Coordinates of N, CA, C and O in Angstrom, one line a residue:
M1 N -37.1 55.5 33.9 CA -37.3 54.8 34.7 C -37.9 53.8 34.4 O -39.0 54.5 34.3
N2 N -38.5 52.4 34.7 CA -39.7 52.4 34.4 C -40.2 51.2 36.0 O -39.1 52.0 36.7
E3 N -41.0 51.1 36.1 CA -42.1 50.4 37.1 C -41.0 49.5 37.9 O -40.9 49.8 39.4
K4 N -40.6 48.6 37.6 CA -39.5 47.8 38.3 C -38.5 48.3 38.9 O -37.3 48.3 39.9
E5 N -37.3 49.3 38.2 CA -36.6 50.5 38.8 C -37.6 50.9 40.1 O -36.0 50.5 40.7
L6 N -37.2 52.0 39.5 CA -38.8 52.2 40.6 C -38.8 51.8 41.2 O -38.5 52.4 42.8
F7 N -39.8 50.3 41.8 CA -39.9 49.2 43.2 C -38.2 48.9 43.8 O -38.4 49.4 44.9
E8 N -37.3 49.3 43.1 CA -35.9 48.8 43.6 C -35.6 49.8 44.4 O -34.9 49.4 45.1
L9 N -35.4 50.7 43.8 CA -34.4 52.2 44.6 C -35.3 52.6 46.0 O -34.5 52.6 46.1
Y10 N -36.4 52.7 45.9 CA -37.6 53.7 46.6 C -37.6 52.4 47.5 O -38.7 52.0 48.8
S11 N -38.1 50.8 47.5 CA -38.4 49.8 47.6 C -37.9 49.4 49.8 O -39.0 49.3 50.5
R12 N -37.0 49.8 49.3 CA -36.4 49.6 51.6 C -36.8 51.1 51.8 O -36.7 50.6 53.1
D13 N -37.1 51.8 51.3 CA -37.2 53.2 52.2 C -39.0 53.0 52.5 O -39.3 53.4 53.7
V14 N -40.4 52.1 52.1 CA -41.0 52.7 51.6 C -41.6 51.1 53.0 O -42.2 51.9 53.4
Y15 N -40.3 50.3 52.6 CA -41.1 49.1 54.0 C -40.5 50.0 55.3 O -41.7 49.4 56.1
R16 N -39.3 50.0 55.0 CA -39.0 51.0 56.4 C -39.5 51.9 57.1 O -40.1 51.6 58.2
T17 N -39.7 52.5 56.1 CA -40.9 53.3 56.6 C -42.2 52.7 57.6 O -42.7 53.3 59.0
C18 N -42.6 52.2 57.2 CA -44.0 51.2 57.4 C -43.9 50.5 58.2 O -45.0 50.4 60.0
Y19 N -42.9 49.7 58.3 CA -42.1 49.3 59.6 C -42.1 49.5 60.8 O -43.3 49.7 62.1
Y20 N -42.4 51.1 60.4 CA -41.0 51.5 62.0 C -43.4 52.3 62.1 O -43.4 52.6 63.5
M21 N -43.3 52.2 61.4 CA -44.9 52.7 61.7 C -46.4 52.1 62.7 O -46.9 52.5 63.2
L22 N -46.3 51.1 61.3 CA -47.2 49.8 62.0 C -46.6 48.8 62.7 O -46.8 48.4 63.4
H23 N -45.1 48.9 63.2 CA -44.8 47.8 64.2 C -44.7 45.8 63.8 O -44.7 45.6 65.1
H24 N -44.6 46.1 62.9 CA -45.5 44.4 62.4 C -45.7 44.2 60.9 O -45.3 45.3 59.9
A25 N -44.4 43.0 60.5 CA -43.0 42.7 59.6 C -44.5 43.0 57.9 O -44.2 43.1 57.3
Q26 N -45.4 42.2 58.4 CA -46.3 41.7 57.4 C -47.3 42.5 56.9 O -47.9 43.2 55.8
D27 N -47.7 42.9 58.0 CA -48.1 44.2 57.5 C -47.7 45.5 57.4 O -48.2 46.2 56.0
A28 N -47.0 45.9 57.2 CA -45.3 46.4 56.4 C -45.4 46.2 55.1 O -45.5 47.2 54.0
E29 N -45.3 44.6 54.9 CA -45.0 44.2 53.6 C -46.4 44.0 53.0 O -46.0 44.8 51.6
D30 N -47.7 44.4 53.6 CA -49.0 43.9 52.8 C -49.0 45.9 52.1 O -49.3 46.4 51.3
V31 N -48.7 47.2 53.3 CA -49.0 48.4 53.3 C -48.1 48.5 52.2 O -48.4 50.0 51.4
C32 N -46.3 48.2 52.3 CA -45.7 48.5 51.1 C -46.1 48.2 49.2 O -45.8 49.1 49.2
H33 N -46.5 47.4 49.9 CA -47.2 47.0 48.3 C -47.7 47.2 48.0 O -48.9 48.2 46.6
D34 N -49.1 48.2 48.6 CA -50.6 48.8 48.1 C -50.0 50.1 48.0 O -50.6 51.2 47.7
V35 N -48.7 50.7 48.3 CA -48.1 51.9 48.2 C -47.7 52.0 46.5 O -48.3 52.6 46.3
F36 N -46.8 51.3 46.2 CA -46.8 50.7 45.3 C -47.4 50.2 43.8 O -48.1 51.1 43.3
I37 N -48.6 49.8 44.8 CA -50.5 49.4 43.5 C -50.4 51.3 43.3 O -50.3 51.6 42.3
T38 N -50.7 52.2 44.1 CA -51.0 53.7 44.4 C -50.3 54.3 43.4 O -50.6 55.1 42.5
V39 N -48.7 54.0 43.7 CA -48.3 54.9 42.5 C -48.3 54.3 41.2 O -48.0 55.3 40.4
F40 N -48.1 53.0 41.2 CA -48.7 52.6 39.9 C -49.8 52.6 39.1 O -49.4 53.0 38.3
R41 N -50.0 53.0 39.8 CA -51.6 54.0 39.0 C -51.5 55.2 38.5 O -53.4 55.6 38.1
Q42 N -50.8 55.8 39.0 CA -50.8 57.7 39.3 C -50.0 57.7 38.1 O -48.8 56.9 38.1
D43 N -50.0 58.7 37.7 CA -48.7 59.7 36.4 C -47.4 59.9 36.6 O -47.3 60.3 37.2
W44 N -46.4 58.8 38.1 CA -45.4 59.0 38.6 C -44.5 59.6 37.9 O -43.8 60.0 38.3
R45 N -44.5 59.5 36.5 CA -43.2 59.8 35.7 C -43.6 60.8 35.5 O -42.7 62.0 35.5
K46 N -44.0 61.9 35.9 CA -44.2 63.2 35.9 C -44.0 64.1 37.2 O -43.6 65.6 36.9
V47 N -43.7 62.9 37.9 CA -43.5 64.0 39.7 C -42.2 64.5 39.5 O -41.4 63.5 39.3
E48 N -41.5 65.5 40.6 CA -40.1 66.2 40.4 C -39.9 65.7 41.2 O -38.5 65.0 41.5
Y49 N -40.2 65.6 42.2 CA -39.0 64.9 43.6 C -40.0 63.3 43.6 O -40.8 63.8 45.4
M50 N -39.7 62.3 43.4 CA -40.1 61.2 43.4 C -40.7 60.9 45.1 O -41.0 60.4 45.6
K51 N -38.8 61.0 45.9 CA -39.0 59.9 47.2 C -40.1 60.8 48.5 O -40.1 60.5 48.9
T52 N -40.2 61.9 47.9 CA -41.0 63.1 48.9 C -42.0 62.4 48.6 O -43.2 62.4 49.4
W53 N -42.0 62.5 47.5 CA -43.9 61.9 47.3 C -44.4 60.6 47.7 O -45.6 60.6 48.0
L54 N -43.3 60.1 47.1 CA -43.5 58.3 47.6 C -43.6 58.0 49.7 O -44.8 57.2 49.8
M55 N -42.8 59.2 49.9 CA -42.4 58.9 51.5 C -44.7 59.5 51.7 O -45.1 59.5 53.2
K56 N -45.4 60.5 50.8 CA -46.4 60.6 52.0 C -46.9 59.8 51.3 O -47.8 59.9 52.2
I57 N -46.9 59.6 49.9 CA -48.3 58.4 50.0 C -48.2 57.3 51.0 O -49.2 56.5 51.3
T58 N -47.0 57.4 52.1 CA -46.8 56.1 52.5 C -47.1 56.1 53.9 O -47.7 54.7 54.2
V59 N -46.6 57.1 54.2 CA -47.2 58.2 55.3 C -49.1 57.9 55.3 O -49.3 57.5 56.2
N60 N -49.8 57.9 54.5 CA -50.7 57.8 54.6 C -51.5 57.0 54.3 O -52.6 55.9 55.2
H61 N -50.8 55.9 53.4 CA -51.2 54.8 53.3 C -50.9 53.8 55.2 O -51.9 52.9 55.4
C62 N -50.2 53.7 55.8 CA -50.4 53.9 57.3 C -51.0 54.5 58.2 O -51.4 53.6 58.9
L63 N -51.2 55.8 58.3 CA -51.9 56.0 58.9 C -53.4 55.4 58.4 O -54.2 55.7 59.5
N64 N -54.2 55.7 57.8 CA -55.2 54.3 57.1 C -54.8 53.3 57.6 O -56.1 52.5 58.2
F65 N -53.6 52.7 56.8 CA -53.8 51.9 57.9 C -54.3 50.9 59.5 O -55.3 50.6 59.9
L66 N -53.6 52.1 60.3 CA -53.5 52.2 61.8 C -55.5 52.8 62.0 O -56.0 52.4 63.3
K67 N -55.4 53.6 61.1 CA -57.1 54.2 61.8 C -58.0 53.3 61.8 O -59.4 52.8 61.9
R68 N -57.7 52.3 60.4 CA -58.9 50.4 60.4 C -58.8 50.2 61.4 O -59.5 49.3 62.0
E69 N -57.0 49.8 61.9 CA -56.9 48.6 62.5 C -57.6 48.9 64.2 O -58.2 48.8 64.4
R70 N -57.4 50.0 64.5 CA -57.8 51.4 65.4 C -59.2 51.1 65.7 O -60.6 50.4 66.9
T71 N -60.0 51.5 64.8 CA -61.4 51.1 64.8 C -62.3 49.7 65.0 O -63.1 49.7 65.2
T72 N -61.3 48.5 64.3 CA -61.6 47.2 64.3 C -61.8 47.3 65.3 O -62.6 46.3 65.7
K73 N -60.5 47.4 66.1 CA -60.2 46.7 67.0 C -61.2 47.3 68.8 O -62.1 46.9 69.4
Q74 N -61.9 48.4 68.5 CA -62.9 49.2 69.3 C -64.6 49.1 68.8 O -65.0 48.3 70.0
R75 N -64.5 48.4 67.8 CA -65.7 47.4 67.3 C -65.8 46.4 67.9 O -66.8 45.8 68.4
E76 N -64.0 45.5 67.8 CA -64.4 44.3 68.6 C -64.6 43.9 70.1 O -65.3 43.6 70.9
K77 N -63.6 45.4 70.5 CA -64.4 45.5 71.6 C -65.3 45.8 72.3 O -66.0 45.4 73.2
K78 N -66.3 46.9 71.6 CA -67.2 47.1 71.8 C -68.2 45.6 71.6 O -69.5 45.7 73.2
Q79 N -68.5 45.5 70.4 CA -69.3 44.5 70.7 C -68.9 42.5 71.6 O -70.1 42.6 72.3
F80 N -67.4 43.1 72.4 CA -67.0 41.9 73.3 C -67.9 42.3 75.1 O -68.9 41.7 76.2
M81 N -67.9 43.9 75.2 CA -68.8 44.1 76.3 C -70.5 43.9 76.1 O -70.5 44.6 76.9
L82 N -71.2 44.4 74.5 CA -72.2 44.4 74.6 C -72.4 42.9 74.7 O -73.8 43.1 74.7
T83 N -72.2 42.0 73.9 CA -72.2 40.6 74.8 C -72.1 40.5 75.7 O -71.1 40.0 76.8
P84 N -73.7 40.4 75.9 CA -74.1 39.1 77.7 C -72.3 37.3 77.9 O -72.6 37.0 76.6
Q85 N -71.5 37.7 79.0 CA -70.8 36.3 78.8 C -72.0 35.6 79.9 O -71.7 35.4 80.7
R86 N -72.1 34.5 79.2 CA -72.8 32.8 79.7 C -72.1 31.8 79.6 O -71.0 31.7 79.4
T87 N -72.1 30.9 79.9 CA -71.9 29.9 80.4 C -72.4 28.5 79.1 O -72.9 29.4 78.8
A88 N -71.5 27.9 78.7 CA -72.2 27.4 77.6 C -73.8 26.8 77.4 O -74.5 26.5 78.5
E89 N -74.3 27.0 76.0 CA -75.2 27.3 76.0 C -75.7 25.8 75.7 O -74.5 24.6 75.2
P90 N -76.7 25.7 76.0 CA -77.4 23.6 76.1 C -77.4 23.6 74.3 O -77.5 24.1 73.4
V91 N -76.6 22.5 74.2 CA -77.0 21.6 72.6 C -78.2 23.0 71.6 O -77.5 23.4 70.3
D92 N -78.7 22.3 72.6 CA -80.9 22.5 71.2 C -80.1 23.9 70.9 O -81.0 24.6 70.3
T93 N -79.8 24.9 72.0 CA -79.9 26.1 71.5 C -79.4 26.5 70.6 O -79.0 26.9 69.2
I94 N -78.2 26.2 70.3 CA -76.7 26.5 70.6 C -77.2 25.8 68.1 O -76.6 27.0 67.1
V95 N -77.9 24.5 68.3 CA -78.4 24.4 67.1 C -79.5 25.5 66.5 O -79.3 24.9 65.0
E96 N -79.9 25.2 67.3 CA -81.5 26.4 67.2 C -81.1 27.5 65.9 O -81.1 28.1 64.8
H97 N -80.1 28.0 66.7 CA -79.5 29.4 66.2 C -78.5 29.5 64.6 O -78.8 29.8 64.2
V98 N -77.7 28.1 64.9 CA -77.3 27.9 63.3 C -78.0 27.6 62.6 O -78.1 27.8 61.3
E99 N -79.7 27.2 62.7 CA -80.4 26.3 61.7 C -81.3 27.8 61.2 O -81.2 28.4 60.0
E100 N -81.2 28.5 62.6 CA -82.1 30.0 62.2 C -80.9 31.1 61.0 O -81.8 31.7 60.4
M101 N -79.5 31.1 61.4 CA -78.6 31.5 60.2 C -78.7 31.1 58.8 O -79.0 32.2 58.4
E102 N -78.5 30.3 59.3 CA -78.7 29.2 57.9 C -80.0 29.2 57.1 O -79.7 29.5 55.6
R103 N -81.3 29.9 57.9 CA -82.1 30.2 56.8 C -81.7 31.6 56.6 O -82.9 32.1 55.6
W104 N -81.8 31.9 57.6 CA -81.6 33.5 57.2 C -80.5 34.1 55.9 O -80.2 35.4 54.9
Q105 N -79.1 33.3 55.7 CA -78.4 33.1 54.2 C -78.9 32.8 53.6 O -78.8 33.3 52.7
Q106 N -80.0 32.1 53.6 CA -80.6 31.1 52.0 C -81.7 32.5 51.3 O -81.9 32.5 50.7
W107 N -82.3 33.1 52.9 CA -83.7 34.0 52.6 C -82.5 34.9 51.8 O -83.2 35.9 50.3
V108 N -81.0 36.2 52.2 CA -80.5 36.7 51.4 C -79.8 36.2 49.9 O -80.0 37.0 49.4
Q109 N -79.7 35.1 49.7 CA -79.0 34.3 48.9 C -80.3 34.4 48.3 O -79.8 34.7 46.3
E110 N -81.7 34.4 48.2 CA -82.2 34.3 47.4 C -83.2 35.5 46.9 O -84.1 35.9 46.4
L111 N -82.5 36.9 47.8 CA -82.9 37.9 47.4 C -82.4 38.3 45.5 O -81.4 37.9 45.5
P112 N -83.1 39.7 45.0 CA -82.5 39.7 43.6 C -81.7 40.3 44.2 O -80.9 41.0 44.7
E113 N -80.4 40.1 42.7 CA -79.2 40.3 42.6 C -79.2 42.1 43.3 O -78.5 41.9 44.4
K114 N -79.5 42.6 42.6 CA -79.7 43.9 42.4 C -79.7 44.5 44.1 O -79.4 45.2 45.2
I115 N -80.7 44.3 45.1 CA -81.3 44.6 46.0 C -80.7 43.8 47.0 O -79.9 44.1 47.9
R116 N -79.7 42.6 46.8 CA -78.9 42.0 47.5 C -77.4 42.4 48.4 O -76.9 42.6 48.6
A117 N -77.1 43.2 46.6 CA -75.3 43.0 46.5 C -75.7 45.0 47.6 O -75.0 45.2 48.3
A118 N -76.9 46.1 47.3 CA -76.8 46.5 48.6 C -77.2 46.9 49.5 O -76.5 47.0 50.8
M119 N -77.8 45.1 49.9 CA -78.1 44.6 51.2 C -76.3 44.8 51.8 O -76.2 44.4 53.0
L120 N -76.0 43.9 51.3 CA -74.9 43.5 51.8 C -73.7 44.7 51.8 O -72.8 44.4 52.5
L121 N -74.0 45.2 50.9 CA -72.8 46.2 51.2 C -72.7 46.7 52.6 O -72.2 47.6 53.4
R122 N -74.6 46.8 52.6 CA -74.5 47.7 53.6 C -74.5 47.1 55.6 O -74.1 47.3 56.2
Y123 N -74.8 45.8 55.0 CA -74.9 45.2 56.7 C -74.0 44.1 56.5 O -73.0 43.9 57.9
M124 N -73.3 44.0 55.9 CA -72.4 43.5 56.1 C -70.8 43.6 56.0 O -69.6 43.8 56.9
N125 N -70.7 44.7 55.3 CA -69.1 45.7 55.2 C -69.6 46.9 55.7 O -68.2 47.1 55.6
E126 N -71.1 47.9 56.1 CA -70.9 48.4 57.0 C -70.3 49.6 56.5 O -69.5 50.6 57.1
L127 N -70.8 49.6 54.7 CA -70.0 51.5 53.8 C -71.3 51.6 54.0 O -72.8 52.0 54.8
S128 N -71.5 53.0 54.3 CA -72.5 54.1 54.2 C -73.3 54.3 53.0 O -72.8 53.6 52.1
L129 N -75.1 55.1 52.6 CA -75.5 55.0 52.0 C -75.4 55.7 50.6 O -75.0 55.1 49.1
A130 N -74.1 56.6 50.6 CA -73.1 57.1 49.8 C -72.1 56.3 49.4 O -71.6 56.7 47.9
E131 N -71.4 55.7 50.1 CA -70.3 54.5 49.5 C -71.3 53.4 48.6 O -70.6 53.6 47.9
I132 N -72.0 53.1 49.0 CA -72.7 51.7 48.1 C -73.1 52.5 47.5 O -72.7 51.9 45.5
A133 N -73.8 53.9 47.2 CA -74.2 54.4 44.7 C -72.9 54.8 44.7 O -73.0 54.6 43.1
E134 N -71.7 54.8 45.2 CA -70.8 55.3 44.2 C -69.7 53.8 44.0 O -69.4 53.3 42.8
I135 N -70.2 52.8 44.7 CA -70.0 51.8 44.2 C -70.9 50.5 43.2 O -69.9 51.0 42.4
L136 N -71.9 50.8 43.6 CA -72.2 50.5 42.9 C -72.8 51.6 41.1 O -73.6 50.7 40.3
D137 N -72.6 52.2 41.6 CA -73.4 53.7 40.3 C -74.7 53.6 40.3 O -74.7 54.4 38.8
I138 N -75.3 54.8 41.4 CA -76.5 54.6 41.0 C -76.8 55.6 42.4 O -75.8 55.7 43.2
P139 N -77.3 56.5 42.0 CA -78.0 57.6 43.3 C -78.5 56.9 44.4 O -79.1 55.1 44.8
V140 N -78.6 57.8 45.5 CA -78.2 57.5 47.1 C -79.7 56.6 47.3 O -80.4 55.6 47.8
G141 N -80.7 57.4 47.1 CA -82.2 57.2 46.6 C -82.8 55.9 46.2 O -83.7 55.5 47.7
T142 N -82.2 55.8 45.1 CA -81.7 53.6 44.9 C -81.1 52.8 45.2 O -81.9 51.8 45.8
V143 N -80.0 53.5 46.1 CA -80.0 52.3 47.2 C -80.9 51.9 48.4 O -80.8 51.6 48.7
K144 N -81.5 53.5 49.4 CA -82.5 53.3 50.3 C -83.6 52.4 49.6 O -83.6 52.1 50.2
S145 N -84.1 52.5 48.2 CA -85.1 52.1 48.0 C -84.8 50.4 48.3 O -85.3 50.0 48.7
R146 N -83.4 50.0 47.6 CA -83.4 48.7 47.3 C -82.8 48.4 48.7 O -83.5 47.6 49.5
I147 N -82.4 48.7 49.6 CA -82.9 48.3 50.7 C -83.6 48.3 51.8 O -83.9 47.4 52.6
Y148 N -85.0 49.4 51.6 CA -86.0 48.9 52.5 C -86.6 47.8 51.8 O -87.2 47.0 52.4
K149 N -86.8 47.8 50.6 CA -86.8 46.5 49.3 C -86.7 44.6 50.2 O -87.5 44.0 50.4
G150 N -84.9 44.9 50.8 CA -84.5 43.7 50.9 C -84.9 44.1 52.1 O -85.8 42.4 52.6
L151 N -84.9 44.2 53.4 CA -85.7 44.4 54.7 C -86.9 43.9 54.6 O -87.5 43.1 55.5
R152 N -88.0 44.6 53.8 CA -89.5 44.0 53.9 C -89.9 43.2 53.4 O -90.2 41.9 53.5
L153 N -88.7 42.2 52.0 CA -89.0 41.0 51.8 C -88.7 40.2 52.4 O -89.7 39.3 52.8
L154 N -87.9 40.2 53.9 CA -87.2 39.6 54.4 C -88.5 39.5 55.7 O -88.3 38.2 55.8
R155 N -88.7 40.7 55.8 CA -89.3 40.2 57.6 C -91.1 40.1 56.5 O -91.1 39.1 57.6
K156 N -91.3 39.9 55.1 CA -92.2 38.9 55.4 C -92.3 37.9 55.3 O -92.9 36.8 55.8
R157 N -90.7 37.3 54.4 CA -89.9 35.7 54.8 C -90.9 35.1 55.9 O -90.6 34.2 56.2
W158 N -90.4 36.2 57.4 CA -89.6 36.6 58.0 C -91.2 35.6 59.3 O -91.0 34.7 60.3
E159 N -91.9 36.6 58.9 CA -93.3 36.6 59.7 C -93.9 35.0 58.9 O -94.7 34.9 60.0
K160 N -93.6 35.2 57.6 CA -94.4 33.6 57.6 C -93.8 33.1 57.8 O -94.9 31.6 58.2
T161 N -93.0 32.5 58.3 CA -92.5 31.1 59.2 C -92.2 31.1 60.1 O -93.1 30.6 61.2
G162 N -92.7 32.9 61.1 CA -93.0 32.7 62.1 C -94.6 31.8 62.9 O -95.1 31.9 63.9
K163 N -94.9 32.9 61.2 CA -97.3 32.7 62.1 C -96.6 31.6 62.1 O -97.8 30.9 62.4
H164 N -96.3 30.2 61.4 CA -96.7 28.9 61.8 C -96.0 28.5 62.3 O -96.8 28.0 63.1
H165 N -95.5 29.1 62.9 CA -94.6 29.0 64.2 C -96.0 28.9 65.4 O -95.5 27.6 66.7
Q166 N -96.1 29.7 65.3 CA -96.5 30.5 66.7 C -98.0 29.2 66.8 O -98.6 29.2 67.9
K167 N -98.8 28.5 65.0 CA -100.0 28.3 65.0 C -99.4 26.8 65.8 O -100.1 25.8 66.1
G168 N -98.5 26.5 66.3 CA -98.0 25.0 66.3 C -97.4 24.2 65.2 O -97.9 23.4 65.5
E169 N -97.6 24.5 64.5 CA -97.1 24.0 62.7 C -95.6 24.1 62.4 O -95.4 25.4 63.1
M170 N -95.6 23.5 62.4 CA -93.6 23.3 61.6 C -93.6 23.7 59.9 O -95.2 23.5 59.2
Y171 N -93.3 24.7 59.3 CA -93.4 25.3 58.2 C -92.4 24.6 57.9 O -91.0 24.8 57.5
N172 N -92.6 23.4 56.3 CA -91.7 23.0 55.7 C -91.2 24.4 54.8 O -91.8 24.1 53.2
E173 N -90.0 24.7 54.1 CA -89.5 25.6 53.4 C -89.8 24.7 51.9 O -89.9 25.4 51.1
A174 N -89.0 24.0 51.9 CA -88.6 22.8 50.6 C -89.5 23.3 49.8 O -89.6 23.0 49.2
Y175 N -91.0 22.1 50.6 CA -92.5 22.3 49.9 C -93.3 23.5 49.9 O -94.1 23.6 49.1
G176 N -93.8 24.2 50.5 CA -94.2 25.7 51.0 C -95.1 25.5 51.3 O -96.2 26.2 51.4
K177 N -94.9 24.8 52.4 CA -96.2 24.1 52.7 C -96.3 23.9 54.3 O -95.0 23.4 55.1
S178 N -97.0 23.4 55.0 CA -97.2 23.0 56.6 C -97.8 21.9 57.0 O -98.3 21.6 56.4
V179 N -97.5 21.6 57.3 CA -97.0 20.5 58.4 C -97.6 20.5 59.7 O -96.5 20.8 60.9
I180 N -98.4 19.6 60.0 CA -98.8 19.8 61.8 C -97.9 18.7 62.5 O -97.5 17.6 61.9
S181 N -97.2 19.4 63.9 CA -96.7 18.4 65.1 C -96.7 17.7 65.3 O -98.6 17.5 65.5
S182 N -95.8 17.6 66.1 CA -96.5 15.7 66.0 C -97.3 15.6 67.5 O -98.4 15.1 67.9
S183 N -97.2 16.7 68.7 CA -97.8 17.5 69.6 C -99.3 17.4 69.3 O -100.1 17.4 70.2
E184 N -99.5 17.7 67.7 CA -100.6 18.2 67.7 C -101.9 16.9 66.9 O -103.0 16.8 66.7
K185 N -101.3 15.8 66.4 CA -102.3 14.7 65.9 C -103.0 14.2 67.2 O -102.3 14.2 68.3

């Protein structure tokens, strides 16, 4: 039996199981495909009870999917509950936030590649230090030091621009120099 025959023989059963566990056709289809990708990466030709083995993998994939969904929904709910509900912000405040966000994104992009990778995995993907170490194939201590160094570099950049703003000066990042604001002329 080849992979195509295996898929054709069991795909309906796998999909049906996914659909009844997830109650959503698109999610069931996605998980069904993930199941077969997992199976094809294994040494499936040596499995004695194929359908039983496939159903076990299917159920585990569905349970993992539901757990991820539940965690995501809880995180979104928590974020919503912790976020103060405000009326529409003034346009100048929104512009300031956007500019600040763009500045932070630029600073992160300017970090050395190894440090940036550790920082993004930690803070954007919310992975544990052990998971990051496994992904980057480095010791956990190295992950910690890269994250610490990245935070230190970002803090220095922030303090550098923050001090200029506090003095009533505008810091021109493109040229790395201060420009006196119009109020001080």
